[in-house]
Coordinates of C-alpha atoms in Angstrom, one line a residue:
X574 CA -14.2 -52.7 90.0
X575 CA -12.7 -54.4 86.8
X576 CA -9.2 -53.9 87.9
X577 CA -10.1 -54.9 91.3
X578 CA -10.9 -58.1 90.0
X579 CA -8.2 -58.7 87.4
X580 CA -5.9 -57.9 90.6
X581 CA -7.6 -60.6 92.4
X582 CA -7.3 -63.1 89.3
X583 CA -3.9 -62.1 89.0
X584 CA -2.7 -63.7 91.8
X585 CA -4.2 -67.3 91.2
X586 CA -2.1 -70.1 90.1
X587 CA -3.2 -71.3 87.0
X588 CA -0.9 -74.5 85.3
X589 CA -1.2 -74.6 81.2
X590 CA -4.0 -77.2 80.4
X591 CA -2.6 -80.6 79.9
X592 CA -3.9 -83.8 78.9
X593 CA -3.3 -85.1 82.7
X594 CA -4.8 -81.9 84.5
X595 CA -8.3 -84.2 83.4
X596 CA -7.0 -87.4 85.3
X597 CA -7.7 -85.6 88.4
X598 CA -11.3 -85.6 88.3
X599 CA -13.4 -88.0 87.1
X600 CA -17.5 -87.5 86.2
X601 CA -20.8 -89.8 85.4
X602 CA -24.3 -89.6 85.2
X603 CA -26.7 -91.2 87.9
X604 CA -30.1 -92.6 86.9
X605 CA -31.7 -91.5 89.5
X606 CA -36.0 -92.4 89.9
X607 CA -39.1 -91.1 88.0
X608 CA -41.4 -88.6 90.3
X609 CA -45.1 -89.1 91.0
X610 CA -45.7 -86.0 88.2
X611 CA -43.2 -87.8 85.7
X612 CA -40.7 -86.0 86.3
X613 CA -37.0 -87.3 87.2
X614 CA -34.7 -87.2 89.7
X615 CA -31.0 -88.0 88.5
X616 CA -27.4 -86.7 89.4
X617 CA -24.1 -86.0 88.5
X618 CA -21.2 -87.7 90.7
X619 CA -18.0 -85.9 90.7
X620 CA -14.4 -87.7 91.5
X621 CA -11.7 -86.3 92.5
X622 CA -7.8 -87.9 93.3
X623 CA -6.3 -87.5 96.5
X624 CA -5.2 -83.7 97.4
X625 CA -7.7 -82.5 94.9
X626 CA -11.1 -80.0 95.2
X627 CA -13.8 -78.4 92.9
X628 CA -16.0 -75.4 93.5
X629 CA -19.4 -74.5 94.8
X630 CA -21.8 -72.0 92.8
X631 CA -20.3 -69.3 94.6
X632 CA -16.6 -70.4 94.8
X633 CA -15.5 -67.3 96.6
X634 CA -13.4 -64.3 94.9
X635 CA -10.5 -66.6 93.4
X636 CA -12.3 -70.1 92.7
X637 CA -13.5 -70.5 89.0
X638 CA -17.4 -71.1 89.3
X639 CA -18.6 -74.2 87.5
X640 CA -20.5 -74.0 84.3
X641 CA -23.0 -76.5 83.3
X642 CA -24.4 -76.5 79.6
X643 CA -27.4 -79.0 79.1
X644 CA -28.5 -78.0 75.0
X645 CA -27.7 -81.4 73.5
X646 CA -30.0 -83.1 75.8
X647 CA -33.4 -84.7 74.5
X648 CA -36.8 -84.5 76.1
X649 CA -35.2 -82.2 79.0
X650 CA -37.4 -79.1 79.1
X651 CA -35.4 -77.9 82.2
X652 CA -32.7 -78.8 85.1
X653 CA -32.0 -77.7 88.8
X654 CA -28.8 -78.7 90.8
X655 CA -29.8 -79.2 94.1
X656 CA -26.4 -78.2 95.4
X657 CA -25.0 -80.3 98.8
X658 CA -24.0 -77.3 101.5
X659 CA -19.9 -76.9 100.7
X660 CA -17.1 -76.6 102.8
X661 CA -15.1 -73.6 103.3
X662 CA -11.3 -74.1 102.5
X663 CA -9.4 -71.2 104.6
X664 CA -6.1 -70.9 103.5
X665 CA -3.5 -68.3 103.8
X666 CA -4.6 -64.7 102.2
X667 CA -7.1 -67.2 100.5
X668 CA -10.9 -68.4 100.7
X669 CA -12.6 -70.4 98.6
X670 CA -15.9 -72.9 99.0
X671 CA -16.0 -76.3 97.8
X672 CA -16.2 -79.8 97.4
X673 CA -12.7 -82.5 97.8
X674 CA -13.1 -86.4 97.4
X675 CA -16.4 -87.1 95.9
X676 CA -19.5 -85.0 95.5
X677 CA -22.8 -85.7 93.9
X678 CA -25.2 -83.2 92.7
X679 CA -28.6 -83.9 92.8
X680 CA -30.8 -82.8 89.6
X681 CA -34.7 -82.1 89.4
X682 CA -35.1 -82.9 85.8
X683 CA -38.4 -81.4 84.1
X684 CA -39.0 -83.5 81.1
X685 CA -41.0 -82.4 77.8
X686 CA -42.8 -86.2 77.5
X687 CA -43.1 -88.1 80.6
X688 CA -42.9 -91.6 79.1
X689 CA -40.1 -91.3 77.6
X690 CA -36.3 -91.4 78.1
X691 CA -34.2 -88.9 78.9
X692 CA -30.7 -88.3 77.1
X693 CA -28.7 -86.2 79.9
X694 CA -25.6 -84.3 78.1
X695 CA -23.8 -82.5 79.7
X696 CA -20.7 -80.0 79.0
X697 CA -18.8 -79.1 82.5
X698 CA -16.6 -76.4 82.8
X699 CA -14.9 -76.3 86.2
X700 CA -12.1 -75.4 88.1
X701 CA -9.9 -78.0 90.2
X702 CA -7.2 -77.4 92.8
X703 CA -4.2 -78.8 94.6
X704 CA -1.3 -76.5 94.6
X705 CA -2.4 -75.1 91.4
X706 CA -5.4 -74.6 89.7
X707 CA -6.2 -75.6 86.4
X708 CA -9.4 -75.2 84.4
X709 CA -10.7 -78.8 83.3
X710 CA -14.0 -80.0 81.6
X711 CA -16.1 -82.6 81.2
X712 CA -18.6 -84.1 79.0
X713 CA -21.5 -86.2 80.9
X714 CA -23.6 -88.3 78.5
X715 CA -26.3 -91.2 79.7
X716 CA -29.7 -92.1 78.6
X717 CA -32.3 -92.4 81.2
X718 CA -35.0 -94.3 80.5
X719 CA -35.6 -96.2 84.1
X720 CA -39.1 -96.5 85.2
X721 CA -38.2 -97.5 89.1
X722 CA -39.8 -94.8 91.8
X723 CA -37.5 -96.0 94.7
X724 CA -35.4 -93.4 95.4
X725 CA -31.3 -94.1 94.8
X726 CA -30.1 -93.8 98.3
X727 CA -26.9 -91.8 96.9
X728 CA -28.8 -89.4 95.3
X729 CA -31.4 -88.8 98.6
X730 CA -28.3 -88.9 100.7
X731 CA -26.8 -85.7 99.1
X732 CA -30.1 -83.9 99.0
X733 CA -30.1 -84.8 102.6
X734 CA -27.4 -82.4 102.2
X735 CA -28.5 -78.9 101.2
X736 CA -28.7 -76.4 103.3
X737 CA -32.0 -75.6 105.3
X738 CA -34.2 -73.4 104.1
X739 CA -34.6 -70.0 106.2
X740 CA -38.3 -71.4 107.9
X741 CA -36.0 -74.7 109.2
X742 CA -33.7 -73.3 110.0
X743 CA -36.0 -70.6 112.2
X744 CA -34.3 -67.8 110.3
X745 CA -37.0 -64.6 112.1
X746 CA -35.2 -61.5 109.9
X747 CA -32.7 -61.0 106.9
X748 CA -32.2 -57.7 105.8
X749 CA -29.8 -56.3 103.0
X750 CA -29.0 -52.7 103.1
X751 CA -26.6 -50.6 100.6
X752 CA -24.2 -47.6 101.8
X753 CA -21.2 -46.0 100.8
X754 CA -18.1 -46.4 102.6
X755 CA -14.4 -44.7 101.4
X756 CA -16.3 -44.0 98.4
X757 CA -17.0 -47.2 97.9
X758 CA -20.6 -49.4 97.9
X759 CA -20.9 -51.8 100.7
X760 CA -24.0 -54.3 101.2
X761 CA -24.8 -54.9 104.8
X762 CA -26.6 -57.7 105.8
X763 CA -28.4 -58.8 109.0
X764 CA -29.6 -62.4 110.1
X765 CA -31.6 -63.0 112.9
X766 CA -31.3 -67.3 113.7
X767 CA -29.8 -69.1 116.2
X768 CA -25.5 -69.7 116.0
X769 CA -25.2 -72.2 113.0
X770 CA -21.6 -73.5 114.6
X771 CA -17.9 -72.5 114.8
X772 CA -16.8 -69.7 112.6
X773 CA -19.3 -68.7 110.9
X774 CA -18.9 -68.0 107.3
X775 CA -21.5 -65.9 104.8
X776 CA -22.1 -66.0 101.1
X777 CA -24.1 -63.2 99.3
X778 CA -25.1 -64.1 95.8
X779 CA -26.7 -61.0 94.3
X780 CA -28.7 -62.9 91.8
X781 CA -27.8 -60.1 89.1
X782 CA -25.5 -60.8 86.3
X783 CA -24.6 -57.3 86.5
X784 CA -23.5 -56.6 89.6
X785 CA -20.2 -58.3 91.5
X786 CA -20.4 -59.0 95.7
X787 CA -16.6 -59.5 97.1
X788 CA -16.2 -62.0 99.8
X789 CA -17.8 -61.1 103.1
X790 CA -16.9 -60.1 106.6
X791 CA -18.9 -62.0 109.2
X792 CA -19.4 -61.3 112.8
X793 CA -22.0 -62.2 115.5
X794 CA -23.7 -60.5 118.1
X795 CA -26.0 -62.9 120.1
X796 CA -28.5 -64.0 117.8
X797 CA -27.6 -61.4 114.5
X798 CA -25.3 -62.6 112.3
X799 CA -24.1 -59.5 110.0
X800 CA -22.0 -60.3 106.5
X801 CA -20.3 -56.9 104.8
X802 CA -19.5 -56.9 101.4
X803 CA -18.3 -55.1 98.9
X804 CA -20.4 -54.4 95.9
X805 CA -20.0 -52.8 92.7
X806 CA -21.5 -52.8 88.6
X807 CA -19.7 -55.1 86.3
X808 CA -19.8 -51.7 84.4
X809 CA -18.9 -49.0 87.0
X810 CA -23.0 -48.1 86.6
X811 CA -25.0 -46.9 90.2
X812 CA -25.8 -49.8 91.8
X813 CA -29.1 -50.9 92.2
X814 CA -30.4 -54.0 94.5
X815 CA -33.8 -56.0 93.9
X816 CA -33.8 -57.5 97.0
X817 CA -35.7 -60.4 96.0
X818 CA -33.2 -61.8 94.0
X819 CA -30.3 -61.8 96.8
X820 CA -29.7 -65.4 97.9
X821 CA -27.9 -65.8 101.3
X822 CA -26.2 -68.6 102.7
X823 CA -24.7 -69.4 106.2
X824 CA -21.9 -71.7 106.5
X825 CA -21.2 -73.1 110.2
X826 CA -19.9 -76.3 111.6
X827 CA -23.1 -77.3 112.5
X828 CA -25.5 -76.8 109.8
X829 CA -25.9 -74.1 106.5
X830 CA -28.8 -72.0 105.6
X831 CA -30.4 -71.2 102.4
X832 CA -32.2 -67.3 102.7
X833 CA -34.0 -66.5 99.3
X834 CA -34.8 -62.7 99.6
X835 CA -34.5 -59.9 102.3
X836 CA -36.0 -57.0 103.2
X837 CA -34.8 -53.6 104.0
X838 CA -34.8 -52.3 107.3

């Protein structure tokens, strides 16, 4: 699996770092609102020039995943992205999922004191694209310390955003199943909901640090939706799936779906 994936990183086009590779996207810090419980509501608003796009969480097999690291902040005991649905950039021999022009990421921002401000820092690692890629990073710094309850309309429109949940969505079934195939592990996975739009496009997150899904192939049959993906130990160890920790979403024209968990069979 290693040298399946130093294949696959192998053929992405990756400039030398350069003082201008950082012009191309831009980054601040929203305020946000206070929450009946105290906690906050902020975000992170990403710019990006013309011809330009970032990744989702799951960027596909050769998009560089974002990295957020929060340590330096004060009186933050703990922060959720609340991540808009992406787009899926087909190109040729190439899929990746994504953001272009602007995003903004939505945070749920548990606080340790509930009266007082909030000093956001955050280090971005990300990826960025045009005709080459080129690993770029930010540093996001902004004291919080507003008191208002009305929600920023920015901020509510991008949660507006997400995916629906598997209940709105009227997901009935999602099952995840592991076989063997050419000697290789596969992970099969069945959706029963109604035809999210055009092609339809699925990501499986195995919520395991130790295990790698490749990018899936997706086909539908009425009202099932089946993914395929390879899947293999980041140390060439039997794979093992806790099927609770497997996050699934559907991409279509129409709307996305968020599936937290499946069953077997």
């Amino acid at each position: 699996m290693n040298k399946k994936i130093l294949s696959l990183l192998a053929g992405l086009l990756v400039a030398p770092v350069s003082a201008a590779a950082f012009e191309v996207i831009q980054g601040e810090i929203l305020a946000g609102w206070v929450l009946p419980d105290g906690n906050r509501v902020a975000a992170i608003r990403l710019t990006l020039e013309p011809g330009w796009k970032t990744y989702w969480r799951a960027p596909g097999d050769l998009g560089i995943p974002p990295d957020f690291n929060w340590t330096k902040s004060e009186n933050l005991a703990d922060v959720a992205i609340e991540w808009p649905a992406p787009t899926v950039f087909r190109e040729k021999n190439l899929t990746t999922i994504g953001y272009k022009n602007q995003v903004i990421l939505p945070l749920r921002i548990d606080v340790v004191e509930k009266d007082v401000p909030v000093t956001v820092a955050a280090s971005v690692s990300l990826g960025v694209c045009s005709d080459i890629c080129v690993p770029a990073s930010l540093d996001l710094n902004a004291v919080i310390d507003t008191d208002t309850t009305r929600p920023d309309p920015e901020i509510a429109a991008a949660l507006a955003q997400r995916p629906y949940s598997a209940q709105e969505a009227q997901v009935d079934k999602a099952t995840c199943n592991l076989g063997l195939k050419d000697g290789s592990f596969e992970l099969v996975a069945a959706i029963t909901l109604p035809d999210t739009g055009g092609q339809e496009f699925v990501v499986i997150e195995p919520g395991q640090s130790d295990l790698w899904v490749s990018e899936t192939d997706t086909s539908r049959d009425g009202g099932v939706l089946r993914a395929r993906a390879d899947i293999a130990h980041v140390k060439d160890e039997t794979v093992a799936l806790d099927r609770s920790q497997i996050r699934i979403t559907v991409l279509g024209s129409n709307q996305a779906v968020d599936i937290r968990g499946c069953t077997s069979d």
